PDB file of C-alpha atoms in Angstrom:
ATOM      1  CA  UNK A   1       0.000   0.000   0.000  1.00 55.00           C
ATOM      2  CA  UNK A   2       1.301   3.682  -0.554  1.00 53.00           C
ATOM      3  CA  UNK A   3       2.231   5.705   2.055  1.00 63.00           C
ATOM      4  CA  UNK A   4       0.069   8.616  -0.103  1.00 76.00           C
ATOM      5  CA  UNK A   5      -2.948   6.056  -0.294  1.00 92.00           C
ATOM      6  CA  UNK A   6      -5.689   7.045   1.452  1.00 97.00           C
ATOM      7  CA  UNK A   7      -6.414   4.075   4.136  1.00 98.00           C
ATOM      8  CA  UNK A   8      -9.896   3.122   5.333  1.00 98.00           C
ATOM      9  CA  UNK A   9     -11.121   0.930   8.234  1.00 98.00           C
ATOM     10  CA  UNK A  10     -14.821  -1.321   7.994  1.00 98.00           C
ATOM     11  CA  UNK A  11     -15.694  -2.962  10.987  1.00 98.00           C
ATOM     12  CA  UNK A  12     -17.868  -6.095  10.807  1.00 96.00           C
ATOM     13  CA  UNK A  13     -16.704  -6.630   7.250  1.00 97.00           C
ATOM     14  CA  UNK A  14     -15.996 -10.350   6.841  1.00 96.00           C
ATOM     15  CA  UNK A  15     -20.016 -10.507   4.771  1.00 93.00           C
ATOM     16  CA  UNK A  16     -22.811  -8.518   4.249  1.00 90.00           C
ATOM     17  CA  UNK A  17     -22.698  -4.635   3.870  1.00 91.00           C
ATOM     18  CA  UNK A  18     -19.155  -5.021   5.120  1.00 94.00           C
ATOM     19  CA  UNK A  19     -17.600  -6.857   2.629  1.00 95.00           C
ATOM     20  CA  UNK A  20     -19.708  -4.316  -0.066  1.00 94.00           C
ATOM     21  CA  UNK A  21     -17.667  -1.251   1.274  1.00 96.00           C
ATOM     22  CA  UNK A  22     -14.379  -2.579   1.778  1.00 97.00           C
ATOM     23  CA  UNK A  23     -14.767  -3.759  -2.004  1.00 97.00           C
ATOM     24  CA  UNK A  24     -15.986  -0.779  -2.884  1.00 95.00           C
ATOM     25  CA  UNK A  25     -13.867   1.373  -1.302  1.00 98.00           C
ATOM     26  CA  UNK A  26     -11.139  -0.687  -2.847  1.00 97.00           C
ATOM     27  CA  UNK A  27     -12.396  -0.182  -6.046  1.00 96.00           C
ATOM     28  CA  UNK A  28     -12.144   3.896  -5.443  1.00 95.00           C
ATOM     29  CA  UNK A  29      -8.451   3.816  -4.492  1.00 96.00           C
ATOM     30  CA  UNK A  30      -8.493   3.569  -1.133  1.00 98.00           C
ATOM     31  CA  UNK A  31      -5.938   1.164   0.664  1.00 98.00           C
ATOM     32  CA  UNK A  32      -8.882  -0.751   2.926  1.00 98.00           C
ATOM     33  CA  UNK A  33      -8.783  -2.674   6.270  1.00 98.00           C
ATOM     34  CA  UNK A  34     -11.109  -5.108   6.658  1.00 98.00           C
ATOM     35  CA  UNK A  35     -12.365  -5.788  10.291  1.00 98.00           C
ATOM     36  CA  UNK A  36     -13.627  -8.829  11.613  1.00 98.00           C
ATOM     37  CA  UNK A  37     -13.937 -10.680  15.507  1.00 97.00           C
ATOM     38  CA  UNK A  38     -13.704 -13.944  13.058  1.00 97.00           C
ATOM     39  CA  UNK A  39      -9.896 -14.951  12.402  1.00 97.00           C
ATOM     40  CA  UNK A  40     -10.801 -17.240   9.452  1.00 97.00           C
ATOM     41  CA  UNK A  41     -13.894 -15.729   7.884  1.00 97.00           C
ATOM     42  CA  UNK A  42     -11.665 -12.468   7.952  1.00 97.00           C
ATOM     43  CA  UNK A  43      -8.710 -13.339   6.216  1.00 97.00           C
ATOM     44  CA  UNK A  44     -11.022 -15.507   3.751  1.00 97.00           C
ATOM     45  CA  UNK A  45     -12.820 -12.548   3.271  1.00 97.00           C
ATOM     46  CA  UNK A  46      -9.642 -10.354   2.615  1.00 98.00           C
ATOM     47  CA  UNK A  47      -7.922 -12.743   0.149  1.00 97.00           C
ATOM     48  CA  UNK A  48     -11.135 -13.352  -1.870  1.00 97.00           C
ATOM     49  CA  UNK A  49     -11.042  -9.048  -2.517  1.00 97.00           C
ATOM     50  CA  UNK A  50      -6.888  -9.261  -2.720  1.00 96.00           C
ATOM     51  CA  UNK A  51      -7.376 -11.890  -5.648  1.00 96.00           C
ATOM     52  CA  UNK A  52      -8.806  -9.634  -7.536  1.00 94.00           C
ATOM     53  CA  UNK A  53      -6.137  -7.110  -7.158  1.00 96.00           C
ATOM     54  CA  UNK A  54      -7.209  -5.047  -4.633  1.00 98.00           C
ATOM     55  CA  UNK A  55      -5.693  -3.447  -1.922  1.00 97.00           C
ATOM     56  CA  UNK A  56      -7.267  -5.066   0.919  1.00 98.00           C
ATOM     57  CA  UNK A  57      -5.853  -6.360   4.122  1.00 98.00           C
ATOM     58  CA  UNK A  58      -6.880  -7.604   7.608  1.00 98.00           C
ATOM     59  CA  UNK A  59      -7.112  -6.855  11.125  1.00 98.00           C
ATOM     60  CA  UNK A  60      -8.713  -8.663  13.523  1.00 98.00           C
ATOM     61  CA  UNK A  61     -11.011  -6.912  16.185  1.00 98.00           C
ATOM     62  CA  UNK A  62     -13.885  -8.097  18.206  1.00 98.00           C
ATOM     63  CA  UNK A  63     -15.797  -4.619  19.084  1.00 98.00           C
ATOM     64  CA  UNK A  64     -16.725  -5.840  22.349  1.00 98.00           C
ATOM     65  CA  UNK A  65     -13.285  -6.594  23.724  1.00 98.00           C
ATOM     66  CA  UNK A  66     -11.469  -3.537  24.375  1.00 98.00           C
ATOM     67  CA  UNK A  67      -8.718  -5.210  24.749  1.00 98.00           C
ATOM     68  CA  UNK A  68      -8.815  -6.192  20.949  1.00 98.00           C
ATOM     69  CA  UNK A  69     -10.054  -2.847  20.017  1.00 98.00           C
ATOM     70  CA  UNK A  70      -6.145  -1.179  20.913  1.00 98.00           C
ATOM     71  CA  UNK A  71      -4.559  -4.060  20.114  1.00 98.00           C
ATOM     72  CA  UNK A  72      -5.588  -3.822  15.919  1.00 98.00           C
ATOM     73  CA  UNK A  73      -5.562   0.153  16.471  1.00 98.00           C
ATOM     74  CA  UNK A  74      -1.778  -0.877  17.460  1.00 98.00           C
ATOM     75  CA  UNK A  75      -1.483  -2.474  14.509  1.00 98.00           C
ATOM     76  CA  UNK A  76      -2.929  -0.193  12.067  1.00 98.00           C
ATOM     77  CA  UNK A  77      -0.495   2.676  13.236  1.00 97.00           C
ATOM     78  CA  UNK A  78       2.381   0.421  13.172  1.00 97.00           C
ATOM     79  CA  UNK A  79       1.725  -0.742   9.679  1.00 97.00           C
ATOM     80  CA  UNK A  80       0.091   2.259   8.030  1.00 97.00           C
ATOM     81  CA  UNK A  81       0.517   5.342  10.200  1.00 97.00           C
ATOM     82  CA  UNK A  82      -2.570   6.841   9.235  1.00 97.00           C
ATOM     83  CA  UNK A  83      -6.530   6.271   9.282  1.00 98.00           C
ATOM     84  CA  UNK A  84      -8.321   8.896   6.790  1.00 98.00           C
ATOM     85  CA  UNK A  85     -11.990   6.959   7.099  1.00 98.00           C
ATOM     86  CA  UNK A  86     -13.443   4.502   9.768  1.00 98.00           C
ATOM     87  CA  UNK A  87     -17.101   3.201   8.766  1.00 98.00           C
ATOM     88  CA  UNK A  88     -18.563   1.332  11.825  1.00 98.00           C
ATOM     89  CA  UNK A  89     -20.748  -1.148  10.641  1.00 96.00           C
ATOM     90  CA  UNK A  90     -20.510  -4.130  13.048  1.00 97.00           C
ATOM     91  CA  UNK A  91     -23.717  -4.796  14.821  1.00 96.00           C
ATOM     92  CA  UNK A  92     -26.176  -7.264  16.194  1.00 95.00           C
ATOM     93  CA  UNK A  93     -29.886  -7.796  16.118  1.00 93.00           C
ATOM     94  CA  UNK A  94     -31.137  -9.848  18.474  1.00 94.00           C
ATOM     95  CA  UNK A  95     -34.873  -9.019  19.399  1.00 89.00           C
ATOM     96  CA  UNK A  96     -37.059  -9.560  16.504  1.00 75.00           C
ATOM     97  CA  UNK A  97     -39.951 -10.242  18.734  1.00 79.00           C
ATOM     98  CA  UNK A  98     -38.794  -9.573  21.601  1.00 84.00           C
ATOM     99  CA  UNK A  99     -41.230  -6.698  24.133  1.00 89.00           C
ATOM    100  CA  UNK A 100     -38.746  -4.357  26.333  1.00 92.00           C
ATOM    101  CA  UNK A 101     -40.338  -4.441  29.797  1.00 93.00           C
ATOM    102  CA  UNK A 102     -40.151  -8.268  29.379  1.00 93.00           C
ATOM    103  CA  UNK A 103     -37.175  -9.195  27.298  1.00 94.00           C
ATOM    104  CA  UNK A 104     -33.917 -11.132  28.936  1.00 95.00           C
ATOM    105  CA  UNK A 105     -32.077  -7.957  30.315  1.00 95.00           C
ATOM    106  CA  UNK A 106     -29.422  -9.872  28.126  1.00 96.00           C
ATOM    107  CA  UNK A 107     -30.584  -9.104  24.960  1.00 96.00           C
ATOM    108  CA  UNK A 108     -30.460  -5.399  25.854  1.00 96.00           C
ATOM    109  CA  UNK A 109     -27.339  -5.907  27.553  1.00 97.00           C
ATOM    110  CA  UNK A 110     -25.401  -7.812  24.432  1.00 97.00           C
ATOM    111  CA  UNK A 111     -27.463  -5.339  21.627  1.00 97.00           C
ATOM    112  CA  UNK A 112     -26.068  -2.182  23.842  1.00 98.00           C
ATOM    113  CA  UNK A 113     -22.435  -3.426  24.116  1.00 98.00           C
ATOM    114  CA  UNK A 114     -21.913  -3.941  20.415  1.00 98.00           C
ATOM    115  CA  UNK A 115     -24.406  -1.027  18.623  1.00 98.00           C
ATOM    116  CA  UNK A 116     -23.401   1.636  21.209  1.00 98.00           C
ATOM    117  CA  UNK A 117     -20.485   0.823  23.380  1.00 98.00           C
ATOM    118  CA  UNK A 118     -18.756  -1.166  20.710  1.00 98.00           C
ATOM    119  CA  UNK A 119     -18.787   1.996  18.206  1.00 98.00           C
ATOM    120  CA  UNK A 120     -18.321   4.478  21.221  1.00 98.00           C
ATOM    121  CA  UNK A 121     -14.818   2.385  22.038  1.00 98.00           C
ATOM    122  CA  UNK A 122     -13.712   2.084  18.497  1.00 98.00           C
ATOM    123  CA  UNK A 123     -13.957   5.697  17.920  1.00 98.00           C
ATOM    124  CA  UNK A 124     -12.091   7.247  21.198  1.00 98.00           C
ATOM    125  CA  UNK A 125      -9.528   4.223  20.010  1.00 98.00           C
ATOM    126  CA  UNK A 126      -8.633   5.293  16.510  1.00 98.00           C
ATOM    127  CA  UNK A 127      -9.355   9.006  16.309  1.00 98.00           C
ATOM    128  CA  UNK A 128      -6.347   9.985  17.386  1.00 97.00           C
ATOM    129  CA  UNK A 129      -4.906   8.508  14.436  1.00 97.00           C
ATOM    130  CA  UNK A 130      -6.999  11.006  12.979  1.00 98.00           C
ATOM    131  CA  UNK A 131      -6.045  13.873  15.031  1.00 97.00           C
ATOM    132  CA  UNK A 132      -2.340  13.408  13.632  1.00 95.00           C
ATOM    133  CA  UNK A 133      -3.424  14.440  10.439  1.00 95.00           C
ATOM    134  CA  UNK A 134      -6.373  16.944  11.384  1.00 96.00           C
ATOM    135  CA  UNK A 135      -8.419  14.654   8.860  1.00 98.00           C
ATOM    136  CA  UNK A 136     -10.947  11.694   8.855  1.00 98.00           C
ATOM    137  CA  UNK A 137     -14.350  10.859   7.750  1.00 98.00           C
ATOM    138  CA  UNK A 138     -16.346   8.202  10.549  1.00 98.00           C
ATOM    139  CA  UNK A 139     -19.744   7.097   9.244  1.00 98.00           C
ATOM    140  CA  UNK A 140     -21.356   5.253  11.707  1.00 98.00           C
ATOM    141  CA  UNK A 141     -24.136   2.360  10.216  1.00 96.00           C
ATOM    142  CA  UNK A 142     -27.410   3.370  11.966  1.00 95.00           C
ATOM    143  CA  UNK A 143     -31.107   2.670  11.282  1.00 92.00           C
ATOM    144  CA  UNK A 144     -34.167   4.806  10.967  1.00 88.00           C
ATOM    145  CA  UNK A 145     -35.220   2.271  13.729  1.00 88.00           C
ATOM    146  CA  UNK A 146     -33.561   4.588  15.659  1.00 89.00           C
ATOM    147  CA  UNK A 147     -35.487   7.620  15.044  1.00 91.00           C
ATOM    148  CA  UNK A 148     -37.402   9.236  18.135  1.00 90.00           C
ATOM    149  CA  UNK A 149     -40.908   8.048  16.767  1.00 88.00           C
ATOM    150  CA  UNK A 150     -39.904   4.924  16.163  1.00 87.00           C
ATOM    151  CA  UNK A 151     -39.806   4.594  20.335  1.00 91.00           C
ATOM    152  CA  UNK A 152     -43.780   4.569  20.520  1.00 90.00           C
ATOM    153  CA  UNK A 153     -44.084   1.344  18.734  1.00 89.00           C
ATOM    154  CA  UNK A 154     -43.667  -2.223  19.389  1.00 89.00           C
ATOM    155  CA  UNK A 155     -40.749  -4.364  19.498  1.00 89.00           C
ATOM    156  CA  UNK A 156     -37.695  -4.211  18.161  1.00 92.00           C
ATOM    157  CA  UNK A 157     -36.837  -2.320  21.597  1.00 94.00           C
ATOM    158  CA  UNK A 158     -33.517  -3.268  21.880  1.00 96.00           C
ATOM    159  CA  UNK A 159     -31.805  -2.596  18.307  1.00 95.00           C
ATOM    160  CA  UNK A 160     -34.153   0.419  18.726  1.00 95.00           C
ATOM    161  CA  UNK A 161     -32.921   1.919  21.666  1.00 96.00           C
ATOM    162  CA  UNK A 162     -29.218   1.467  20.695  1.00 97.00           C
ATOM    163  CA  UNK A 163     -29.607   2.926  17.280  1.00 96.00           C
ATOM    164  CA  UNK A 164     -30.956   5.918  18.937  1.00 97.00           C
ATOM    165  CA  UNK A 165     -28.462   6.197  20.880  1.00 97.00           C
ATOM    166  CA  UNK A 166     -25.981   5.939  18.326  1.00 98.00           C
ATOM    167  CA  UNK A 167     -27.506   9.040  16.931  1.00 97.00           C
ATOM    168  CA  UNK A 168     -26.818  10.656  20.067  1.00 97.00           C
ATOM    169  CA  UNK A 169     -23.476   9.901  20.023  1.00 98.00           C
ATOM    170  CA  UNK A 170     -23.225  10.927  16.739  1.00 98.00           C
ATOM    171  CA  UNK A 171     -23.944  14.119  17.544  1.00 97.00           C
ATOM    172  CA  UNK A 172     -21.917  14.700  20.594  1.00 98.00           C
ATOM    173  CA  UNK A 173     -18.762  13.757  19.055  1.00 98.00           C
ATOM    174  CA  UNK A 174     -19.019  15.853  15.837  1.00 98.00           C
ATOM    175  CA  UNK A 175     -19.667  18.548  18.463  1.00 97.00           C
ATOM    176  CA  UNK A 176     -16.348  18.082  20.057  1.00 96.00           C
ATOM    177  CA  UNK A 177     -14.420  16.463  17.659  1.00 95.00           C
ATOM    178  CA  UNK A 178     -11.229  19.177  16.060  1.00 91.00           C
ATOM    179  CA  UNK A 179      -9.488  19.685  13.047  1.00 93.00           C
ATOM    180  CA  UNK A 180     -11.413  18.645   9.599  1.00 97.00           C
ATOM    181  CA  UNK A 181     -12.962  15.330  10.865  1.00 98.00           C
ATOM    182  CA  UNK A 182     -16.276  14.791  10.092  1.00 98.00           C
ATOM    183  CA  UNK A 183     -18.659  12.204  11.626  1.00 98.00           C
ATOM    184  CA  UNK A 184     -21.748  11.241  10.481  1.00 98.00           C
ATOM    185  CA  UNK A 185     -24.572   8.448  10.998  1.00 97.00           C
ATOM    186  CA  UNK A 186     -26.470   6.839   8.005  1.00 96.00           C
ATOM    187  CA  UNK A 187     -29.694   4.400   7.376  1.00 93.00           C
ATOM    188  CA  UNK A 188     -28.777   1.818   4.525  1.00 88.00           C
ATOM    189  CA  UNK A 189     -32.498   0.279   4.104  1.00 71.00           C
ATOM    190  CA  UNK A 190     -33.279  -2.595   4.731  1.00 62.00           C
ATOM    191  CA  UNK A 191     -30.609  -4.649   3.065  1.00 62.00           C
ATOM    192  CA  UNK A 192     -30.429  -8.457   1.846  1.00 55.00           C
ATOM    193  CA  UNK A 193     -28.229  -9.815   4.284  1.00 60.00           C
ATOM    194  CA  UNK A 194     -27.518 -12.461   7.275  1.00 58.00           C
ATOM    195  CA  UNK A 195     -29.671  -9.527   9.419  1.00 59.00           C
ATOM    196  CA  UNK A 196     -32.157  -8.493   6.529  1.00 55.00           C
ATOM    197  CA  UNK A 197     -32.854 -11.106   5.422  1.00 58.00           C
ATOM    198  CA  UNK A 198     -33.552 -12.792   1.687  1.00 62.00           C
ATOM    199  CA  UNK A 199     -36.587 -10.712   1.665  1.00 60.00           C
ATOM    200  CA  UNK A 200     -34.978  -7.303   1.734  1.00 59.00           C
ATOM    201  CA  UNK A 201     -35.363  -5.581  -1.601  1.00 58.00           C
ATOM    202  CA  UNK A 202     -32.018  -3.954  -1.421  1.00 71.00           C
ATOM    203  CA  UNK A 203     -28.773  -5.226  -2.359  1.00 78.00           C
ATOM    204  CA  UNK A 204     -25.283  -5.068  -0.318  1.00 73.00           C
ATOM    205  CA  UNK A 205     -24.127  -2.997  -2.871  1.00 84.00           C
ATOM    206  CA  UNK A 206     -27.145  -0.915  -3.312  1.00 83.00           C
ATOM    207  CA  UNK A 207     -26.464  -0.108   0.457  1.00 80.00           C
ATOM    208  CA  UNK A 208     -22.948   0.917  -0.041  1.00 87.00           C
ATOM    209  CA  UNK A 209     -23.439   3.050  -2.747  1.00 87.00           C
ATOM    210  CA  UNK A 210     -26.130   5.128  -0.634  1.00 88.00           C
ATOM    211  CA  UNK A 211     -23.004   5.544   2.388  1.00 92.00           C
ATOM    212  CA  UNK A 212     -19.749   5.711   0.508  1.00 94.00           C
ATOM    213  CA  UNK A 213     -20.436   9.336  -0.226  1.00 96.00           C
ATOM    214  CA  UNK A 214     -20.087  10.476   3.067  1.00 97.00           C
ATOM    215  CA  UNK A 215     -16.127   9.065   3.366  1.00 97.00           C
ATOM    216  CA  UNK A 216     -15.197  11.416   0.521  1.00 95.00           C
ATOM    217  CA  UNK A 217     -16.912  15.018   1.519  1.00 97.00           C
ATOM    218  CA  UNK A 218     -14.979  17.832   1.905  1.00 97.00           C
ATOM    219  CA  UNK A 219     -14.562  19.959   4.504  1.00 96.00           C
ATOM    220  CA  UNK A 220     -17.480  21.964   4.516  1.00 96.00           C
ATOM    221  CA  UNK A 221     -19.926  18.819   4.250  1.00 97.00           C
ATOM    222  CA  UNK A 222     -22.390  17.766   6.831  1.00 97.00           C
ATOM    223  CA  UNK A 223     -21.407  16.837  10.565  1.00 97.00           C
ATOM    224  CA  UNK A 224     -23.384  14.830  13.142  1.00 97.00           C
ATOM    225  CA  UNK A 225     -25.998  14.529  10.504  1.00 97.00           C
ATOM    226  CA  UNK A 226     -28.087  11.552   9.979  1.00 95.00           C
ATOM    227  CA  UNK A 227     -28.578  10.726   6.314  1.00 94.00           C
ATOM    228  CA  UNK A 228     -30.623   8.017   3.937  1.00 90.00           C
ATOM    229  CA  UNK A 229     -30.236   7.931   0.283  1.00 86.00           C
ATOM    230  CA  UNK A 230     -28.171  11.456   0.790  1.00 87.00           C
ATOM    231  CA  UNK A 231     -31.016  12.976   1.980  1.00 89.00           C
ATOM    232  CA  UNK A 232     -30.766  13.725   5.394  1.00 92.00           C
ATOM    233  CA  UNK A 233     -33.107  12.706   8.295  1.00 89.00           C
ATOM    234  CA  UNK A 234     -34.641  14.808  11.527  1.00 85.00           C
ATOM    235  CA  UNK A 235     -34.522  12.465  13.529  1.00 80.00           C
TER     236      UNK A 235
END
């Protein structure tokens, strides 16, 4: 990889959405890290997109463990020296059918530690790699599940409730964050994947294509926003 490549970090990436922005991303130039808990499906993952000839590597990081969290920031500063975009798209969704008042306070627990904590850790972790520069892009994967209305109806309470408050957080970074880093949230649809299901009418790639946008804006584009399609949403 160049030194003058622009480097770019997906969390969650070994399938799904994942794997359709570190290929994509890939395909635009950038020098891409692909992020996975899984070891194996990882590296498979990352050789598959190296095959083709492109610049893809690995780095494993579980983004519950923050122990594993500094350990791959470690290693992405030791092997590249830089991070110019970090899309956080690992999640879980665990509570299909699930009410809140009477859910296993372990399904709110888990869906909490990885949708908000996990991103929240990842973040303070690997935006000082950032700060070096005074540059980076952070789109963080959200949901219009996570919109304020969305609170008054049934189910889905967990994934809800974490989504929202990964707007939140969203919001109170970009308002502290320095220097031209921008952080945003976006809503890919409702994609066909391991978590969408077959039934989803949009495609992996479809999804990219409607977030990859936001890891190339310049520096007076939009910060703490929360965006669909490129439109964005008031949440």
């Amino acid at each position: 990889m160049s030194h003058n490549k622009q480097v770019a970090l997906v969390t969650g990436a070994n399938r799904g959405i994942g794997f359709e922005l570190v290929k994509q991303l890939a395909l635009n130039g950038f020098g891409v890290i692909l992020a996975s808990r899984d070891l194996e499906k990882g590296n498979e993952a990352a050789q598959s997109l190296k095959q083709s000839g492109l610049d893809v590597s690995f780095v494993q990081m579980d983004v519950d463990d923050q122990d594993s969290i500094r350990q791959a920031s470690q290693t992405v500063n030791e092997t590249f020296g830089r991070l110019d975009v970090l899309i956080n798209n690992a999640g879980v969704y665990l509570d299909e059918n699930e009410l809140f008042m009477t859910m296993d306070p372990s399904i709110l627990e888990k869906t909490m530690s990885t949708n908000f904590f996990g991103v929240y850790h990842v973040i303070r972790t690997f935006i000082p790699l950032m700060e070096k520069r005074s540059y980076g892009r952070i789109i963080n994967i959200s949901s219009e599940y996570g919109m304020m209305n969305e609170m008054s109806q049934r189910g889905v309470s967990a994934y809800k409730l974490s989504k929202l408050a990964l707007n939140a957080l969203t919001r109170l970074a970009a308002a502290e964050i320095q220097g031209d880093i921008k952080i945003n949230a976006v809503c890919p649809g409702w994609v066909s994947s391991d978590m969408g299901g077959p039934a989803a009418p949009r495609t992996p790639k479809q999804a990219a294509e409607s977030i990859l946008w936001l890891a190339t804006i310049g520096p007076g584009g939009p910060q703490g926003g929360f965006f669909r399609d490129g439109k964005a949403i008031d949440w």
